[in-house]
């Protein structure tokens, strides 16, 4: 019987368990401290997403966790700097959609100093095209089911019609493209949209905007002289679209 039962050292086994418990508690303390610090830096979500990848059945999960954390940190870095610097506010709706797609497809540039500087420079160099893209994007999205819409130019009133996939925030982006255009044509700095309130109505010196429950937005322009400048942009992008002056 004694030959069938291997002898073990109880003290050695207790020491092994104690060491394992100490390492585990040290790991938990490290994770808790790291999460607390990450939360204070507003990047706790990235770390939690990475930790959720850990199943510990094999070491492959460590690689997955690192990749998840790197992706989440990149998105957090770009999102924060775009929001806090006003870079996103500077973008037209089309450019915002492109960046959103890059986040989704994981093709956004690595978040580092050189890429941030290069992105700022690229957006600055293309600011005129991006500005006009915002105007053209609004025009191309108009439905010709409304009498107030003219097939060749902007009129006094436009209706941004609800489309599948649109949200209040998307239509608000489009409205901001118009507000930005009017300010620039009037040689005035455009408003800081970062703190824009979520309101069903927007009143400016250039237009009145009302959002309805069907997600349509009705825009009535007040400065027709500036509407003419909008139409000049349409004419440059679509030569021959505007009728000759009478």
PDB file of C-alpha atoms in Angstrom, residues 148-150 153-158 221 224 227 231:
ATOM      1  CA  UNK A 148     -38.564  73.964 -52.962  1.00  0.00           C
ATOM      2  CA  UNK A 149     -35.662  72.024 -54.496  1.00  0.00           C
ATOM      3  CA  UNK A 150     -34.222  73.131 -57.820  1.00  0.00           C
ATOM      4  CA  UNK A 153     -28.966  75.022 -57.803  1.00  0.00           C
ATOM      5  CA  UNK A 154     -29.828  75.825 -54.202  1.00  0.00           C
ATOM      6  CA  UNK A 155     -32.997  77.837 -53.650  1.00  0.00           C
ATOM      7  CA  UNK A 156     -34.313  79.716 -50.633  1.00  0.00           C
ATOM      8  CA  UNK A 157     -35.262  76.530 -48.779  1.00  0.00           C
ATOM      9  CA  UNK A 158     -33.989  72.972 -48.717  1.00  0.00           C
ATOM     10  CA  UNK A 221     -31.804  80.575 -45.943  1.00  0.00           C
ATOM     11  CA  UNK A 224     -29.653  84.842 -50.754  1.00  0.00           C
ATOM     12  CA  UNK A 227     -26.743  81.243 -51.522  1.00  0.00           C
ATOM     13  CA  UNK A 231     -24.311  77.866 -56.309  1.00  0.00           C
TER      14      UNK A 231
END
